[in-house]
PDB file of C-alpha atoms in Angstrom:
ATOM      1  CA  MET A   1      91.356 136.134  88.665  1.00 56.00           C
ATOM      2  CA  PRO A   2      92.853 136.318  92.132  1.00 66.00           C
ATOM      3  CA  TRP A   3      91.974 133.865  94.992  1.00 71.00           C
ATOM      4  CA  PRO A   4      88.311 134.872  95.880  1.00 74.00           C
ATOM      5  CA  GLU A   5      88.017 136.715  99.172  1.00 80.00           C
ATOM      6  CA  GLY A   6      86.238 134.795 102.008  1.00 79.00           C
ATOM      7  CA  SER A   7      86.722 131.425 100.195  1.00 81.00           C
ATOM      8  CA  ILE A   8      87.602 128.211 102.141  1.00 84.00           C
ATOM      9  CA  LEU A   9      90.134 125.684 100.691  1.00 85.00           C
ATOM     10  CA  THR A  10      88.265 122.391 100.634  1.00 83.00           C
ATOM     11  CA  SER A  11      90.629 120.062  98.760  1.00 81.00           C
ATOM     12  CA  ILE A  12      94.139 119.530  97.649  1.00 86.00           C
ATOM     13  CA  GLN A  13      94.752 116.613  95.150  1.00 82.00           C
ATOM     14  CA  SER A  14      97.900 115.572  93.365  1.00 82.00           C
ATOM     15  CA  ASP A  15      98.202 113.527  90.194  1.00 76.00           C
ATOM     16  CA  LEU A  16     101.656 112.585  91.342  1.00 72.00           C
ATOM     17  CA  GLN A  17     103.324 113.563  88.060  1.00 77.00           C
ATOM     18  CA  ASN A  18     102.123 117.029  86.763  1.00 78.00           C
ATOM     19  CA  GLY A  19     101.149 118.985  89.835  1.00 83.00           C
ATOM     20  CA  PHE A  20      98.225 119.781  92.215  1.00 87.00           C
ATOM     21  CA  TYR A  21      94.565 120.664  92.046  1.00 85.00           C
ATOM     22  CA  LEU A  22      92.964 122.990  94.622  1.00 85.00           C
ATOM     23  CA  THR A  23      89.290 123.624  95.158  1.00 83.00           C
ATOM     24  CA  ALA A  24      87.763 126.205  97.322  1.00 84.00           C
ATOM     25  CA  LYS A  25      84.263 127.086  98.338  1.00 82.00           C
ATOM     26  CA  ILE A  26      83.208 130.702  98.047  1.00 82.00           C
ATOM     27  CA  ASN A  27      80.833 132.355 100.595  1.00 75.00           C
ATOM     28  CA  ASN A  28      77.998 132.404  97.977  1.00 71.00           C
ATOM     29  CA  GLY A  29      78.464 128.630  97.322  1.00 71.00           C
ATOM     30  CA  ASP A  30      80.378 128.953  94.073  1.00 78.00           C
ATOM     31  CA  ILE A  31      83.417 126.663  93.608  1.00 80.00           C
ATOM     32  CA  PHE A  32      86.930 127.902  92.643  1.00 83.00           C
ATOM     33  CA  PHE A  33      89.480 125.595  91.017  1.00 84.00           C
ATOM     34  CA  ILE A  34      93.218 126.083  90.584  1.00 86.00           C
ATOM     35  CA  ARG A  35      95.629 123.815  88.802  1.00 87.00           C
ATOM     36  CA  LEU A  36      99.302 124.072  89.721  1.00 88.00           C
ATOM     37  CA  ASN A  37     102.367 122.540  88.266  1.00 88.00           C
ATOM     38  CA  ASN A  38     104.951 120.728  90.437  1.00 88.00           C
ATOM     39  CA  ASP A  39     106.816 124.118  90.800  1.00 89.00           C
ATOM     40  CA  ILE A  40     103.653 125.767  92.153  1.00 88.00           C
ATOM     41  CA  ASP A  41     102.996 127.828  89.111  1.00 91.00           C
ATOM     42  CA  ILE A  42      99.331 128.407  88.226  1.00 89.00           C
ATOM     43  CA  ILE A  43      98.355 126.551  85.039  1.00 88.00           C
ATOM     44  CA  TRP A  44      94.659 127.470  85.086  1.00 85.00           C
ATOM     45  CA  LYS A  45      91.852 128.981  87.324  1.00 87.00           C
ATOM     46  CA  LYS A  46      88.191 128.282  86.905  1.00 83.00           C
ATOM     47  CA  LEU A  47      85.127 129.426  88.635  1.00 80.00           C
ATOM     48  CA  ALA A  48      81.964 127.227  88.710  1.00 72.00           C
ATOM     49  CA  LEU A  49      78.746 128.900  89.726  1.00 59.00           C
ATOM     50  CA  SER A  50      76.815 127.109  92.368  1.00 60.00           C
ATOM     51  CA  GLY A  51      73.686 127.113  90.291  1.00 56.00           C
ATOM     52  CA  SER A  52      75.446 125.110  87.610  1.00 52.00           C
ATOM     53  CA  ASN A  53      76.610 122.207  89.961  1.00 59.00           C
ATOM     54  CA  GLY A  54      75.340 122.397  93.483  1.00 69.00           C
ATOM     55  CA  GLU A  55      77.366 121.832  96.482  1.00 75.00           C
ATOM     56  CA  LEU A  56      80.862 120.160  95.955  1.00 77.00           C
ATOM     57  CA  SER A  57      81.562 117.204  98.171  1.00 80.00           C
ATOM     58  CA  LYS A  58      84.608 115.291  96.669  1.00 84.00           C
ATOM     59  CA  VAL A  59      87.396 115.774  94.190  1.00 84.00           C
ATOM     60  CA  SER A  60      89.399 112.883  92.629  1.00 86.00           C
ATOM     61  CA  ILE A  61      92.212 112.893  90.111  1.00 84.00           C
ATOM     62  CA  GLY A  62      91.919 110.351  87.246  1.00 83.00           C
ATOM     63  CA  LEU A  63      94.096 109.148  84.448  1.00 76.00           C
ATOM     64  CA  ASN A  64      96.038 111.762  82.258  1.00 76.00           C
ATOM     65  CA  GLY A  65      95.281 114.514  84.627  1.00 76.00           C
ATOM     66  CA  SER A  66      91.620 114.390  84.395  1.00 83.00           C
ATOM     67  CA  VAL A  67      89.620 115.712  87.339  1.00 85.00           C
ATOM     68  CA  TYR A  68      86.323 114.255  88.669  1.00 89.00           C
ATOM     69  CA  LEU A  69      84.103 116.364  90.893  1.00 87.00           C
ATOM     70  CA  GLY A  70      81.106 115.009  92.931  1.00 89.00           C
ATOM     71  CA  GLY A  71      78.477 116.751  94.909  1.00 85.00           C
ATOM     72  CA  ASN A  72      74.926 117.226  95.892  1.00 85.00           C
ATOM     73  CA  SER A  73      72.150 119.325  94.267  1.00 81.00           C
ATOM     74  CA  LYS A  74      68.748 120.409  95.330  1.00 67.00           C
ATOM     75  CA  LYS A  75      65.792 118.771  93.525  1.00 61.00           C
ATOM     76  CA  GLY A  76      63.666 121.966  93.736  1.00 59.00           C
ATOM     77  CA  GLU A  77      63.260 125.350  95.413  1.00 58.00           C
ATOM     78  CA  GLY A  78      63.219 125.131  99.252  1.00 51.00           C
ATOM     79  CA  GLN A  79      64.263 121.478  99.221  1.00 50.00           C
ATOM     80  CA  ASN A  80      67.308 119.994 101.019  1.00 52.00           C
ATOM     81  CA  LEU A  81      69.691 117.775  99.183  1.00 60.00           C
ATOM     82  CA  GLY A  82      68.316 115.928  96.256  1.00 79.00           C
ATOM     83  CA  ASP A  83      70.476 114.281  93.566  1.00 85.00           C
ATOM     84  CA  VAL A  84      74.104 113.399  93.307  1.00 88.00           C
ATOM     85  CA  TRP A  85      76.088 115.065  90.506  1.00 89.00           C
ATOM     86  CA  ILE A  86      79.444 113.904  88.963  1.00 92.00           C
ATOM     87  CA  SER A  87      81.390 116.142  86.556  1.00 89.00           C
ATOM     88  CA  SER A  88      84.524 115.259  84.567  1.00 91.00           C
ATOM     89  CA  LEU A  89      87.131 117.921  83.707  1.00 87.00           C
ATOM     90  CA  ASP A  90      90.038 117.457  81.342  1.00 86.00           C
ATOM     91  CA  LYS A  91      93.515 118.329  82.328  1.00 81.00           C
ATOM     92  CA  ASN A  92      92.851 122.010  81.193  1.00 83.00           C
ATOM     93  CA  GLY A  93      89.898 122.476  83.390  1.00 84.00           C
ATOM     94  CA  ASN A  94      87.232 122.256  80.660  1.00 87.00           C
ATOM     95  CA  GLU A  95      84.160 120.206  81.587  1.00 87.00           C
ATOM     96  CA  LEU A  96      83.758 117.119  79.454  1.00 92.00           C
ATOM     97  CA  TRP A  97      80.428 115.946  80.892  1.00 93.00           C
ATOM     98  CA  ARG A  98      78.188 116.236  83.884  1.00 90.00           C
ATOM     99  CA  LYS A  99      75.626 113.683  85.104  1.00 92.00           C
ATOM    100  CA  SER A 100      73.022 113.467  87.859  1.00 88.00           C
ATOM    101  CA  PHE A 101      72.082 110.443  89.666  1.00 89.00           C
ATOM    102  CA  GLY A 102      69.223 109.692  92.143  1.00 85.00           C
ATOM    103  CA  GLY A 103      65.574 108.806  92.411  1.00 80.00           C
ATOM    104  CA  LYS A 104      62.431 110.602  93.503  1.00 80.00           C
ATOM    105  CA  LEU A 105      63.669 111.082  97.059  1.00 79.00           C
ATOM    106  CA  ARG A 106      66.958 112.239  98.597  1.00 80.00           C
ATOM    107  CA  GLU A 107      70.406 111.042  97.743  1.00 84.00           C
ATOM    108  CA  GLU A 108      73.746 112.182  99.069  1.00 86.00           C
ATOM    109  CA  LEU A 109      77.338 111.651  97.841  1.00 87.00           C
ATOM    110  CA  ASN A 110      80.081 111.045 100.576  1.00 89.00           C
ATOM    111  CA  ASP A 111      83.065 109.623  98.751  1.00 91.00           C
ATOM    112  CA  LEU A 112      84.378 109.365  95.187  1.00 93.00           C
ATOM    113  CA  THR A 113      87.424 107.562  93.755  1.00 92.00           C
ATOM    114  CA  ILE A 114      88.764 106.682  90.404  1.00 91.00           C
ATOM    115  CA  LEU A 115      89.533 103.010  89.689  1.00 91.00           C
ATOM    116  CA  PRO A 116      92.733 101.933  87.721  1.00 88.00           C
ATOM    117  CA  ASP A 117      90.625 101.279  84.643  1.00 89.00           C
ATOM    118  CA  GLY A 118      89.490 104.886  84.616  1.00 90.00           C
ATOM    119  CA  SER A 119      85.971 103.903  85.903  1.00 93.00           C
ATOM    120  CA  ILE A 120      84.386 105.979  88.683  1.00 94.00           C
ATOM    121  CA  LEU A 121      83.176 104.751  92.063  1.00 95.00           C
ATOM    122  CA  PHE A 122      81.080 106.709  94.496  1.00 93.00           C
ATOM    123  CA  CYS A 123      79.154 105.973  97.676  1.00 90.00           C
ATOM    124  CA  GLY A 124      76.639 107.811  99.895  1.00 88.00           C
ATOM    125  CA  GLU A 125      73.174 107.282 100.931  1.00 85.00           C
ATOM    126  CA  THR A 126      69.887 106.833  99.144  1.00 82.00           C
ATOM    127  CA  ASN A 127      66.365 107.261 100.342  1.00 79.00           C
ATOM    128  CA  SER A 128      64.922 106.235  96.910  1.00 77.00           C
ATOM    129  CA  LEU A 129      66.228 102.692  96.752  1.00 80.00           C
ATOM    130  CA  GLY A 130      66.959  99.945  99.235  1.00 73.00           C
ATOM    131  CA  ASN A 131      65.206  98.621 102.276  1.00 76.00           C
ATOM    132  CA  GLY A 132      64.678 101.328 104.788  1.00 68.00           C
ATOM    133  CA  LYS A 133      64.956 105.045 105.605  1.00 80.00           C
ATOM    134  CA  GLN A 134      68.459 105.480 104.171  1.00 84.00           C
ATOM    135  CA  ASP A 135      70.678 102.883 102.768  1.00 81.00           C
ATOM    136  CA  PHE A 136      74.323 102.533 101.772  1.00 85.00           C
ATOM    137  CA  TRP A 137      74.571 103.301  98.150  1.00 86.00           C
ATOM    138  CA  LEU A 138      77.397 102.203  95.968  1.00 88.00           C
ATOM    139  CA  VAL A 139      77.603 103.240  92.421  1.00 92.00           C
ATOM    140  CA  LYS A 140      80.067 102.426  89.612  1.00 95.00           C
ATOM    141  CA  LEU A 141      80.226 104.592  86.357  1.00 96.00           C
ATOM    142  CA  ASN A 142      82.348 104.195  83.363  1.00 95.00           C
ATOM    143  CA  ASN A 143      84.862 106.904  82.436  1.00 91.00           C
ATOM    144  CA  ASN A 144      82.209 108.603  80.408  1.00 93.00           C
ATOM    145  CA  GLY A 145      79.775 108.798  83.309  1.00 94.00           C
ATOM    146  CA  PHE A 146      77.491 106.091  82.248  1.00 96.00           C
ATOM    147  CA  LEU A 147      76.024 103.910  84.906  1.00 95.00           C
ATOM    148  CA  GLN A 148      77.481 100.322  85.062  1.00 96.00           C
ATOM    149  CA  TRP A 149      75.793  99.239  88.277  1.00 94.00           C
ATOM    150  CA  GLU A 150      74.487 100.379  91.584  1.00 92.00           C
ATOM    151  CA  ARG A 151      73.999  98.531  95.000  1.00 87.00           C
ATOM    152  CA  THR A 152      72.260  99.313  98.088  1.00 83.00           C
ATOM    153  CA  TYR A 153      73.046  97.817 101.653  1.00 84.00           C
ATOM    154  CA  GLY A 154      71.114  98.343 104.787  1.00 81.00           C
ATOM    155  CA  GLY A 155      68.178  97.343 106.902  1.00 78.00           C
ATOM    156  CA  ARG A 156      65.096  99.262 108.116  1.00 80.00           C
ATOM    157  CA  GLU A 157      66.918 102.037 109.934  1.00 80.00           C
ATOM    158  CA  ALA A 158      69.419 104.683 108.596  1.00 79.00           C
ATOM    159  CA  ASP A 159      72.511 103.181 106.962  1.00 80.00           C
ATOM    160  CA  ILE A 160      74.916 105.710 105.529  1.00 82.00           C
ATOM    161  CA  ALA A 161      78.090 104.827 103.521  1.00 83.00           C
ATOM    162  CA  THR A 162      80.763 107.399 104.192  1.00 83.00           C
ATOM    163  CA  SER A 163      83.963 105.960 102.682  1.00 88.00           C
ATOM    164  CA  ILE A 164      85.078 103.551  99.889  1.00 90.00           C
ATOM    165  CA  LEU A 165      88.371 101.873  99.469  1.00 88.00           C
ATOM    166  CA  PRO A 166      88.994  99.758  96.273  1.00 88.00           C
ATOM    167  CA  LEU A 167      91.484  96.955  96.913  1.00 88.00           C
ATOM    168  CA  PHE A 168      94.032  95.630  94.337  1.00 87.00           C
ATOM    169  CA  ASN A 169      92.219  92.341  94.062  1.00 89.00           C
ATOM    170  CA  GLY A 170      88.939  94.044  92.724  1.00 86.00           C
ATOM    171  CA  ASN A 171      87.057  93.959  95.995  1.00 87.00           C
ATOM    172  CA  ILE A 172      85.697  97.137  97.610  1.00 86.00           C
ATOM    173  CA  TRP A 173      85.675  98.127 101.241  1.00 89.00           C
ATOM    174  CA  LEU A 174      82.681 100.205 102.158  1.00 81.00           C
ATOM    175  CA  ALA A 175      82.399 101.925 105.538  1.00 83.00           C
ATOM    176  CA  GLY A 176      79.817 103.995 107.195  1.00 85.00           C
TER     177      GLY A 176
END
């Protein structure tokens, strides 16, 4: 499978030991993944159809070469963004699990990171929970994608979390 024509490179990630992961968005919305070793040899290539995931927003590398993907999917035909999805791939690019998060209204993923214990932290915005139009949305999942907790922050107007930074002392910086 060659590099798809008309695709746009969206992410380069390194696991710092075993190589690199590249993701690209194809014109039709599909997602193309490539894993390279440290010598830049291709280990595997995968194509994910847009209908199976939705729009890819973030990629993060976890423990043992696992890959976590996050994005936004539509709730129904003709709707804008709906739910947030998170997917876990093993080091060979095989999907281990895929889960969706969100309420009745619109949610959006803006950042995704893996914590040292292997748990997943993502942030974005929610219209289904919180105090106002849009609120900061911070969610923690265990390494199998099960919800550990979620928090919202914000007032009556739009508040959108765009970036998270876990600190070594266990605190989390949330910006937006």
